[in-house]
Amino acid sequence: MFMLQSDLRSAIQIAATYCYFNPNRYDSPSPRPVSVRTPSRLKPLHAAAVERVAEKPPICTADELHYVSIHNSDWRLALWRYKPPPQAPSRNHPLLLLSGIGTNAIGYDLAPGSSFARHMSSQGFDTWILEFRGAGLSSEVASKEVKQPVSLPPERLDATSKNPPNVISDSSAQSKVSSAGEKKETVESDSDQSQLLTTFTETFKRFSERLTNLIKEGSPEALQNSTLATQIRDLSQRLVDIMEEGQRSVSPPITDLLDRFSSTVENLQSQIDLLGKYNWDFDHYLEEDVPAAMEYILRQCNPKDDKLLAIGHSMGGILLYSMLSRNAYEQRDSRLAAIVTLGASLDYTTSNSTLKLLTPLADPAQALNVPAVPLGALLAAAYPLASRPPYVMSWLNRLITAQDMMHPDLMEKFVMTNFCTVPAKLLLQLTTAFQVGGLRDRSGTFFYKNHINKIDVPVLAIAGDLDLICPPEAVYETIKLVPKHLAKYKVFGEPGGPHYAHYDLVGGRLAPEQLYPCVTEFLTAHDST
């Protein structure tokens, strides 16, 4: 397991290093000072252009799709809206959903029977999902600059399409096939699989060579030695070794696996070409993305008290805590009536969170060598190794969901469609949550945890008993600081099962009947104006 995690981290470093060596290929604006304050009153919307899209793209399953363009920025933020049905109870506040790091809106609306967003709208809440810059449909502005992807071998990686010229359909004739013929078919099948494996190897090596050339084109002369090229070739060989080992361990052909990998190579190349655009951190979300979304939603819904409700999963919950902390410190109204956090904390030092894998990025020199992590493409490429025998990367599954809490098809959709590219600056700032004092702002001088005891907003903090990313002890580390009359803490999962891992708090099989009612009850209690 540790070797595979190391391989994945090597893949991330190799894929991302290109843009560090080639900084002049992009015109990335330098960070600009922005107020972190949530405005106490709504002003004319001069800082952002707004737009409602008449025709949604097929991937958007919401009732409406809206965009908010941040002033002096290339990014448009996508807002997915779910309107309550006529028979739903009347509510006073709209509801904003914030997702985790490197994810889009799909996690909140995975399928008709597994949709946190649709459930909340059915309870009467005018529900909105924000896709942060660079995630999902919020990446459309940047995607106009995508360059040509790596060309793949023209032949299709589908051995099943190679049908024999003479097919015998008569069942009696088929029954007369000799054992020698069966043996011949087996040999041919082995030959097909061997050819597929060769094609896969060539595809990956061609991609590696393309990436190597890109690095050499833009790197200083001193960096044009063979070190990175050797790393890429080593990575290629390790991945091929894994594939060969898997092929020896199982009898079914690897056709689907190869086809799936080939389709992700182009996606990975596209994301690599965009790495230079991914230059923001956590405070950009806090200071720009979330306030712009809140202002737009409040203008659309016009609640009497100028507040909204909010739910944040993972990093989304961290953002809500941080917003409450900063506004408490500045003695400003957060414009939040109540919040719910799902698997989130400002301080992970007391837990054994697997997010500690990010801590190597805490060395700024190392972080500069990894400008962004193409998380979505890497997970999509790795998922077949986690979901099929010999399950060499099955540890990925446990980070997302507990046993029997997600249907395999939904799990596949979640992994293949929900993740995006993550800037190293964002990861770098989030790693401060594993240091003494907890999460800090980009200057390193403001500790968000230090002002949680001053907030005046009710908080429901929910943890999963088998959440390896944000364990219950991490969740408790923050909620215990909230004034007792405003705090509520709940852990889902039982000793004998069912259990809740990180994503199960949003889309687990039993969440609609066990967890969602708890959230609805809390929000309803604080929905009055």
Coordinates of C-alpha atoms in Angstrom, one line a residue:
M1 CA 0.0 0.0 0.0
F2 CA 2.7 2.5 1.0
M3 CA 4.6 1.7 -2.2
L4 CA 1.5 2.5 -4.3
Q5 CA 0.8 5.7 -2.4
S6 CA 4.4 6.7 -3.1
D7 CA 3.9 5.9 -6.8
L8 CA 0.8 8.0 -6.9
R9 CA 2.6 10.9 -5.3
S10 CA 5.4 10.5 -7.8
A11 CA 2.9 10.6 -10.6
I12 CA 1.4 13.8 -9.2
Q13 CA 4.9 15.4 -8.9
I14 CA 5.9 14.4 -12.4
A15 CA 2.6 15.5 -14.0
A16 CA 2.7 18.9 -12.3
T17 CA 6.4 19.8 -12.6
Y18 CA 6.1 20.8 -16.2
C19 CA 4.5 24.1 -15.4
Y20 CA 7.1 25.0 -12.9
F21 CA 9.8 24.5 -15.4
N22 CA 7.8 26.4 -18.1
P23 CA 6.3 29.4 -16.3
N24 CA 6.3 31.8 -19.3
R25 CA 3.7 29.7 -21.1
Y26 CA 1.0 31.3 -19.1
D27 CA 0.0 34.8 -18.1
S28 CA -1.0 34.2 -14.5
P29 CA -2.1 37.3 -12.7
S30 CA -0.4 37.9 -9.4
P31 CA -2.5 37.7 -6.2
R32 CA -4.3 40.9 -5.4
P33 CA -5.3 42.1 -2.0
V34 CA -9.0 41.5 -1.4
S35 CA -11.1 42.2 1.7
V36 CA -12.0 39.1 3.6
R37 CA -15.1 40.7 5.1
T38 CA -18.6 39.6 4.3
P39 CA -20.4 42.9 3.6
S40 CA -22.9 43.8 6.4
R41 CA -25.4 45.0 3.8
L42 CA -25.9 44.2 0.2
K43 CA -24.6 46.9 -2.2
P44 CA -25.2 47.3 -5.9
L45 CA -23.5 44.4 -7.6
H46 CA -20.5 46.2 -9.1
A47 CA -17.9 43.6 -8.3
A48 CA -19.3 40.8 -10.4
A49 CA -21.3 40.1 -13.5
V50 CA -24.2 37.7 -13.1
E51 CA -25.9 35.4 -15.5
R52 CA -28.6 32.7 -15.6
V53 CA -28.1 30.2 -18.3
A54 CA -31.2 29.4 -20.4
E55 CA -30.0 26.0 -21.6
K56 CA -27.9 23.9 -19.2
P57 CA -25.2 21.5 -20.3
P58 CA -26.2 17.9 -19.9
I59 CA -23.9 17.3 -16.9
C60 CA -25.9 19.9 -14.9
T61 CA -28.8 18.1 -13.3
A62 CA -30.0 21.1 -11.3
D63 CA -33.2 23.0 -12.1
E64 CA -31.3 26.1 -13.0
L65 CA -27.7 27.0 -13.7
H66 CA -26.4 30.5 -12.8
Y67 CA -23.0 32.1 -13.1
V68 CA -21.2 34.8 -11.1
S69 CA -18.1 36.4 -12.6
I70 CA -15.6 37.7 -10.0
H71 CA -14.3 41.2 -10.7
N72 CA -10.8 41.4 -12.2
S73 CA -10.7 37.6 -12.6
D74 CA -11.0 35.1 -15.5
W75 CA -13.2 32.8 -13.5
R76 CA -16.9 32.4 -13.6
L77 CA -18.4 30.6 -10.6
A78 CA -21.2 28.1 -11.4
L79 CA -24.2 27.9 -9.1
W80 CA -26.5 24.9 -9.4
R81 CA -30.0 25.7 -8.1
Y82 CA -32.7 23.3 -6.9
K83 CA -36.1 24.9 -6.4
P84 CA -38.5 23.5 -3.9
P85 CA -41.6 21.7 -5.3
P86 CA -45.0 23.4 -4.7
Q87 CA -46.0 20.9 -2.0
A88 CA -42.8 21.4 0.1
P89 CA -43.0 23.4 3.4
S90 CA -42.3 27.1 3.2
R91 CA -38.8 28.2 4.4
N92 CA -37.4 31.6 5.3
H93 CA -33.8 31.1 4.1
P94 CA -32.1 29.8 1.0
L95 CA -29.5 27.0 1.5
L96 CA -25.9 27.1 0.2
L97 CA -23.9 23.8 -0.2
L98 CA -20.1 23.9 -0.3
S99 CA -18.2 20.9 -1.3
G100 CA -14.7 19.5 -0.5
I101 CA -11.3 20.1 -2.0
G102 CA -10.9 19.4 -5.7
T103 CA -14.6 18.4 -6.2
N104 CA -17.5 19.7 -8.2
A105 CA -21.3 19.8 -7.7
I106 CA -21.9 16.2 -8.7
G107 CA -21.1 14.8 -5.2
Y108 CA -24.2 16.6 -3.9
D109 CA -26.4 15.3 -6.7
L110 CA -25.0 11.9 -7.7
A111 CA -28.2 10.3 -8.8
P112 CA -32.0 10.7 -8.4
G113 CA -32.0 8.4 -5.4
S114 CA -28.7 9.7 -4.0
S115 CA -29.0 13.4 -4.1
F116 CA -28.3 15.5 -1.0
A117 CA -29.3 18.7 -2.9
R118 CA -32.5 17.3 -4.2
H119 CA -33.5 16.0 -0.8
M120 CA -33.0 19.4 0.8
S121 CA -35.0 21.1 -1.9
S122 CA -37.8 18.6 -1.3
Q123 CA -37.8 19.8 2.3
G124 CA -38.6 23.3 1.2
F125 CA -35.1 24.8 1.0
D126 CA -34.2 26.8 -2.1
T127 CA -30.9 25.0 -2.5
W128 CA -27.7 26.2 -4.3
I129 CA -24.4 24.4 -4.8
L130 CA -21.3 26.5 -5.4
E131 CA -18.6 25.2 -7.7
F132 CA -15.4 26.9 -6.7
R133 CA -13.1 28.4 -9.3
G134 CA -11.5 25.7 -11.4
A135 CA -14.1 23.0 -10.4
G136 CA -16.7 21.6 -12.7
L137 CA -18.5 24.2 -14.8
S138 CA -16.6 27.0 -13.0
S139 CA -13.6 26.1 -15.2
E140 CA -15.2 26.9 -18.5
V141 CA -13.4 30.3 -18.9
A142 CA -10.0 28.7 -18.4
S143 CA -10.8 25.7 -20.6
K144 CA -10.8 27.9 -23.7
E145 CA -7.0 27.8 -23.6
V146 CA -6.7 24.0 -23.5
K147 CA -4.1 22.9 -26.0
Q148 CA -4.1 19.8 -28.2
P149 CA -4.0 16.6 -26.2
V150 CA -1.5 13.9 -26.7
S151 CA -2.4 11.8 -29.7
L152 CA -3.2 8.2 -29.0
P153 CA -2.7 5.1 -31.1
P154 CA -5.4 5.0 -33.8
E155 CA -6.4 1.5 -33.1
R156 CA -9.2 0.9 -30.6
L157 CA -8.3 -0.9 -27.4
D158 CA -11.1 -3.3 -27.8
A159 CA -10.2 -6.9 -28.5
T160 CA -13.8 -7.9 -28.3
S161 CA -14.5 -6.1 -31.6
K162 CA -12.2 -8.4 -33.4
N163 CA -14.7 -11.1 -34.4
P164 CA -13.7 -14.2 -36.3
P165 CA -14.6 -14.0 -40.0
N166 CA -16.7 -17.1 -39.8
V167 CA -19.2 -17.2 -36.9
I168 CA -21.1 -20.4 -36.3
S169 CA -24.5 -19.7 -35.0
D170 CA -25.9 -23.2 -35.0
S171 CA -25.9 -24.5 -31.5
S172 CA -25.4 -28.1 -32.6
A173 CA -22.4 -27.1 -34.7
Q174 CA -20.9 -25.2 -31.8
S175 CA -21.3 -28.3 -29.5
K176 CA -19.0 -30.2 -31.9
V177 CA -16.0 -28.0 -31.3
S178 CA -13.0 -30.1 -30.4
S179 CA -10.9 -29.7 -27.3
A180 CA -8.0 -28.8 -29.7
G181 CA -10.1 -25.9 -31.0
E182 CA -10.9 -24.7 -27.5
K183 CA -7.2 -24.8 -26.7
K184 CA -6.5 -22.7 -29.9
E185 CA -9.1 -20.1 -28.8
T186 CA -7.4 -19.9 -25.4
V187 CA -4.0 -19.3 -27.1
E188 CA -5.6 -16.6 -29.4
S189 CA -7.2 -15.0 -26.3
D190 CA -3.9 -14.9 -24.6
S191 CA -2.3 -13.4 -27.7
D192 CA -5.0 -10.7 -27.9
Q193 CA -4.4 -9.8 -24.2
S194 CA -0.7 -9.7 -24.8
Q195 CA -1.2 -7.4 -27.8
L196 CA -3.5 -5.2 -25.6
L197 CA -0.9 -4.9 -22.9
T198 CA 1.7 -4.0 -25.5
T199 CA -0.6 -1.3 -26.9
F200 CA -1.2 0.0 -23.4
T201 CA 2.6 0.1 -22.7
E202 CA 3.2 2.0 -25.9
T203 CA 0.4 4.5 -25.1
F204 CA 1.7 5.3 -21.7
K205 CA 5.3 5.6 -22.9
R206 CA 4.2 7.9 -25.8
F207 CA 2.5 10.1 -23.2
S208 CA 5.6 10.0 -21.0
E209 CA 7.8 11.0 -24.0
R210 CA 5.4 13.8 -24.8
L211 CA 5.6 15.1 -21.2
T212 CA 9.4 14.8 -21.2
N213 CA 9.6 16.9 -24.4
L214 CA 7.4 19.5 -22.9
I215 CA 9.6 19.7 -19.9
K216 CA 12.7 20.1 -22.0
E217 CA 11.2 22.7 -24.3
G218 CA 10.6 25.2 -21.5
S219 CA 13.2 24.3 -18.8
P220 CA 16.6 26.0 -18.2
E221 CA 19.6 24.3 -19.7
A222 CA 20.7 23.1 -16.3
L223 CA 17.5 21.2 -15.9
Q224 CA 17.6 19.5 -19.3
N225 CA 19.5 16.5 -18.0
S226 CA 17.8 13.1 -17.9
T227 CA 16.7 13.1 -14.2
L228 CA 13.0 13.9 -14.9
A229 CA 12.9 11.7 -18.0
T230 CA 14.3 8.8 -16.0
Q231 CA 11.6 9.4 -13.3
I232 CA 8.9 9.3 -15.9
R233 CA 10.2 6.1 -17.5
D234 CA 10.5 4.6 -14.0
L235 CA 6.9 5.5 -13.3
S236 CA 5.8 4.1 -16.7
Q237 CA 7.6 0.8 -15.9
R238 CA 6.1 0.6 -12.4
L239 CA 2.6 1.1 -13.8
V240 CA 3.2 -1.5 -16.5
D241 CA 4.4 -4.0 -13.8
I242 CA 1.2 -3.4 -11.9
M243 CA -0.9 -4.1 -15.0
E244 CA 1.1 -7.3 -15.8
E245 CA 0.7 -8.5 -12.2
G246 CA -3.0 -7.9 -12.3
Q247 CA -3.2 -9.7 -15.7
R248 CA -1.5 -12.8 -14.2
S249 CA -3.9 -12.8 -11.2
V250 CA -7.2 -12.7 -13.1
S251 CA -8.6 -14.5 -16.1
P252 CA -11.0 -11.8 -17.6
P253 CA -9.4 -9.6 -20.3
I254 CA -8.2 -6.1 -19.3
T255 CA -9.9 -4.6 -22.3
D256 CA -12.1 -2.3 -20.3
L257 CA -9.3 -1.2 -18.0
L258 CA -7.1 -0.3 -21.0
D259 CA -9.8 1.6 -22.7
R260 CA -10.6 3.5 -19.5
F261 CA -7.0 4.4 -19.1
S262 CA -6.6 5.6 -22.7
S263 CA -9.6 7.9 -22.3
T264 CA -8.0 9.5 -19.2
V265 CA -4.7 10.2 -20.9
E266 CA -6.2 13.0 -23.0
N267 CA -7.9 14.4 -19.9
L268 CA -4.7 14.4 -18.0
Q269 CA -2.9 16.2 -20.8
S270 CA -5.6 18.8 -21.0
Q271 CA -5.3 19.4 -17.2
I272 CA -1.5 19.6 -17.4
D273 CA -1.8 22.4 -20.0
L274 CA -4.0 24.3 -17.6
L275 CA -1.8 24.0 -14.6
G276 CA -0.4 27.5 -15.0
K277 CA -3.9 28.9 -14.3
Y278 CA -4.2 27.2 -10.9
N279 CA -2.5 29.7 -8.7
W280 CA -5.0 30.4 -5.9
D281 CA -5.2 29.3 -2.3
F282 CA -7.8 28.8 0.5
D283 CA -8.2 32.5 1.2
H284 CA -9.2 33.2 -2.4
Y285 CA -12.2 30.9 -1.8
L286 CA -12.9 32.6 1.5
E287 CA -12.4 36.2 0.4
E288 CA -13.9 36.0 -3.1
D289 CA -15.7 32.9 -4.2
V290 CA -18.0 32.3 -1.2
P291 CA -18.9 36.0 -0.6
A292 CA -19.7 36.5 -4.3
A293 CA -22.0 33.4 -4.3
M294 CA -23.7 34.5 -1.1
E295 CA -24.4 38.0 -2.4
Y296 CA -25.9 36.6 -5.6
I297 CA -28.1 34.1 -3.8
L298 CA -29.3 36.6 -1.3
R299 CA -30.3 39.0 -4.1
Q300 CA -32.1 36.2 -5.9
C301 CA -34.0 34.9 -2.8
N302 CA -34.3 38.2 -0.8
P303 CA -34.8 36.7 2.7
K304 CA -36.2 39.2 5.2
D305 CA -33.2 39.1 7.6
D306 CA -30.6 39.1 4.8
K307 CA -29.2 35.7 5.9
L308 CA -28.9 32.2 4.5
L309 CA -28.3 28.7 5.8
A310 CA -25.2 26.8 4.7
I311 CA -23.8 23.2 4.7
G312 CA -20.2 22.4 4.1
H313 CA -18.6 19.0 3.5
S314 CA -14.9 18.6 4.2
M315 CA -13.2 21.8 2.9
G316 CA -16.6 23.4 2.5
G317 CA -17.1 23.0 6.3
I318 CA -13.6 24.4 6.9
L319 CA -14.6 27.5 4.9
L320 CA -17.7 28.0 6.9
Y321 CA -15.8 27.8 10.2
S322 CA -13.2 30.2 8.8
M323 CA -15.8 32.7 7.7
L324 CA -17.5 32.7 11.1
S325 CA -14.1 33.1 12.8
R326 CA -12.9 36.0 10.7
N327 CA -16.2 37.9 11.0
A328 CA -16.3 37.3 14.8
Y329 CA -12.8 38.7 15.0
E330 CA -13.8 41.8 12.9
Q331 CA -17.2 42.0 14.7
R332 CA -19.1 41.8 11.5
D333 CA -22.3 40.0 10.6
S334 CA -21.6 36.8 8.7
R335 CA -25.1 36.8 7.2
L336 CA -25.4 33.1 8.1
A337 CA -28.5 32.0 10.1
A338 CA -26.9 28.6 10.9
I339 CA -24.4 26.2 9.5
V340 CA -23.9 22.4 9.3
T341 CA -20.4 20.9 8.8
L342 CA -19.9 17.4 7.5
G343 CA -16.5 15.9 8.3
A344 CA -14.7 19.2 8.8
S345 CA -12.3 20.8 11.3
L346 CA -9.9 23.6 11.7
D347 CA -7.3 21.5 13.6
Y348 CA -6.3 18.0 12.7
T349 CA -3.3 17.7 15.0
T350 CA -5.1 15.4 17.5
S351 CA -6.2 12.9 14.8
N352 CA -4.7 10.3 12.6
S353 CA -6.2 11.8 9.4
T354 CA -4.9 10.4 6.2
L355 CA -4.7 14.0 5.0
K356 CA -1.3 14.1 6.7
L357 CA -0.1 12.7 3.4
L358 CA -0.2 16.4 2.3
T359 CA 2.3 17.5 4.9
P360 CA 5.3 17.1 2.6
L361 CA 4.0 20.1 0.7
A362 CA 4.6 22.2 3.9
D363 CA 8.1 22.8 2.6
P364 CA 7.7 25.8 0.4
A365 CA 10.6 24.8 -1.9
Q366 CA 8.9 21.4 -2.5
A367 CA 5.5 23.1 -3.0
L368 CA 6.9 25.3 -5.7
N369 CA 7.9 22.2 -7.7
V370 CA 4.2 21.0 -7.7
P371 CA 2.2 24.0 -9.0
A372 CA -1.0 21.9 -9.2
V373 CA -2.2 18.3 -8.8
P374 CA -4.5 16.9 -11.6
L375 CA -6.4 14.9 -9.0
G376 CA -9.4 14.1 -11.2
A377 CA -7.4 12.6 -14.0
L378 CA -5.2 10.7 -11.7
L379 CA -8.0 9.2 -9.7
A380 CA -9.9 8.3 -12.9
A381 CA -6.8 6.4 -14.1
A382 CA -6.2 4.7 -10.8
Y383 CA -9.8 3.7 -10.0
P384 CA -9.9 0.5 -12.1
L385 CA -6.9 -0.7 -10.0
A386 CA -9.0 -0.1 -6.9
S387 CA -12.3 -1.6 -8.1
R388 CA -11.1 -4.8 -10.0
P389 CA -9.0 -7.8 -9.0
P390 CA -6.3 -7.9 -7.7
Y391 CA -7.5 -4.6 -6.0
V392 CA -3.9 -3.3 -5.8
M393 CA -5.2 0.2 -4.9
S394 CA -8.3 -0.7 -2.9
W395 CA -7.1 1.6 -0.1
L396 CA -8.6 4.5 -2.2
N397 CA -12.1 3.1 -1.7
R398 CA -11.8 3.2 2.1
L399 CA -11.0 6.9 2.0
I400 CA -14.3 7.6 0.3
T401 CA -16.9 5.1 1.6
A402 CA -17.4 2.4 4.1
Q403 CA -18.3 -1.2 3.2
D404 CA -21.8 -1.6 1.6
M405 CA -22.6 2.2 1.8
M406 CA -22.4 2.9 -1.9
H407 CA -23.6 1.0 -4.9
P408 CA -20.5 0.2 -7.1
D409 CA -22.0 2.0 -10.1
L410 CA -22.5 5.2 -8.0
M411 CA -19.0 4.8 -6.6
E412 CA -17.6 4.6 -10.1
K413 CA -19.5 7.7 -11.2
F414 CA -18.4 9.6 -8.1
V415 CA -14.7 8.9 -8.7
M416 CA -14.8 9.3 -12.5
T417 CA -16.7 12.6 -12.6
N418 CA -16.5 14.4 -9.2
F419 CA -12.8 15.4 -8.9
C420 CA -10.8 18.3 -10.4
T421 CA -7.3 19.8 -10.5
V422 CA -6.1 21.2 -7.2
P423 CA -3.6 24.1 -6.9
A424 CA -0.5 23.5 -4.7
K425 CA -1.0 26.8 -3.0
L426 CA -4.4 25.6 -1.8
L427 CA -2.9 22.3 -0.5
L428 CA 0.0 24.3 1.1
Q429 CA -2.3 26.5 3.1
L430 CA -4.5 23.6 4.2
T431 CA -1.5 21.7 5.6
T432 CA -1.3 24.3 8.3
A433 CA -4.4 22.5 9.9
F434 CA -1.9 19.8 10.9
Q435 CA 0.4 22.2 12.6
V436 CA 0.2 23.7 16.2
G437 CA -2.6 26.2 16.3
G438 CA -4.5 24.8 13.4
L439 CA -5.4 26.4 10.0
R440 CA -3.9 29.8 9.3
D441 CA -4.5 32.5 6.7
R442 CA -2.0 32.9 3.8
S443 CA 0.2 35.3 5.9
G444 CA 0.5 32.7 8.6
T445 CA -0.4 35.2 11.3
F446 CA -4.2 34.7 11.7
F447 CA -5.3 31.4 13.3
Y448 CA -8.9 30.7 12.5
K449 CA -9.4 28.4 15.4
N450 CA -8.6 31.1 17.9
H451 CA -11.8 33.1 17.3
I452 CA -14.4 30.3 17.1
N453 CA -15.3 30.9 20.7
K454 CA -16.6 34.3 19.7
I455 CA -19.1 33.3 17.0
D456 CA -22.8 33.9 17.3
V457 CA -24.1 31.4 14.8
P458 CA -25.6 27.9 15.6
V459 CA -23.4 25.0 14.4
L460 CA -24.2 21.3 13.9
A461 CA -21.0 19.3 13.4
I462 CA -21.4 15.8 12.0
A463 CA -18.7 13.2 11.9
G464 CA -18.5 9.7 10.5
D465 CA -17.2 6.8 12.7
L466 CA -14.9 5.4 10.0
D467 CA -14.0 8.7 8.4
L468 CA -10.2 8.4 7.7
I469 CA -9.9 11.9 6.3
C470 CA -11.6 13.8 9.1
P471 CA -12.0 11.4 12.1
P472 CA -14.5 12.2 14.9
E473 CA -11.7 13.4 17.2
A474 CA -10.7 16.0 14.6
V475 CA -14.4 17.2 14.2
Y476 CA -14.7 17.5 18.0
E477 CA -11.5 19.5 18.2
T478 CA -13.3 22.4 16.6
I479 CA -16.9 22.1 17.7
K480 CA -15.8 22.0 21.3
L481 CA -14.7 25.6 21.0
V482 CA -18.1 26.9 19.8
P483 CA -20.2 28.4 22.6
K484 CA -22.1 25.5 24.2
H485 CA -25.5 27.0 23.6
L486 CA -24.8 27.2 19.9
A487 CA -23.0 23.9 19.4
K488 CA -24.4 20.4 18.5
Y489 CA -22.2 17.4 17.8
K490 CA -23.2 14.1 16.3
V491 CA -21.3 11.0 15.2
F492 CA -23.0 8.7 12.7
G493 CA -22.1 5.0 12.6
E494 CA -22.6 2.1 15.0
P495 CA -20.0 -0.4 16.4
G496 CA -21.7 -3.3 14.6
G497 CA -22.5 -1.2 11.5
P498 CA -23.5 0.5 9.4
H499 CA -20.4 2.7 9.3
Y500 CA -19.9 6.1 7.8
A501 CA -16.7 7.1 5.9
H502 CA -15.9 10.6 4.5
Y503 CA -18.3 10.8 1.6
D504 CA -21.0 8.7 3.2
L505 CA -22.0 11.8 5.2
V506 CA -23.3 13.2 1.9
G507 CA -24.1 10.3 -0.4
G508 CA -24.1 7.1 1.7
R509 CA -26.8 4.5 1.1
L510 CA -28.4 5.1 4.5
A511 CA -27.8 8.8 4.8
P512 CA -31.3 9.8 3.5
E513 CA -33.0 7.9 6.3
Q514 CA -30.5 8.4 9.1
L515 CA -28.5 11.6 8.5
Y516 CA -30.6 13.9 6.3
P517 CA -33.5 14.1 8.9
C518 CA -31.0 15.2 11.6
V519 CA -29.7 18.0 9.3
T520 CA -33.3 19.0 8.3
E521 CA -34.4 19.2 11.9
F522 CA -31.5 21.4 12.9
L523 CA -31.9 23.8 9.9
T524 CA -35.7 24.0 10.5
A525 CA -35.1 25.0 14.2
H526 CA -32.9 27.9 13.0
D527 CA -34.9 29.0 9.9
S528 CA -37.1 31.6 11.7
T529 CA -36.5 35.2 11.0

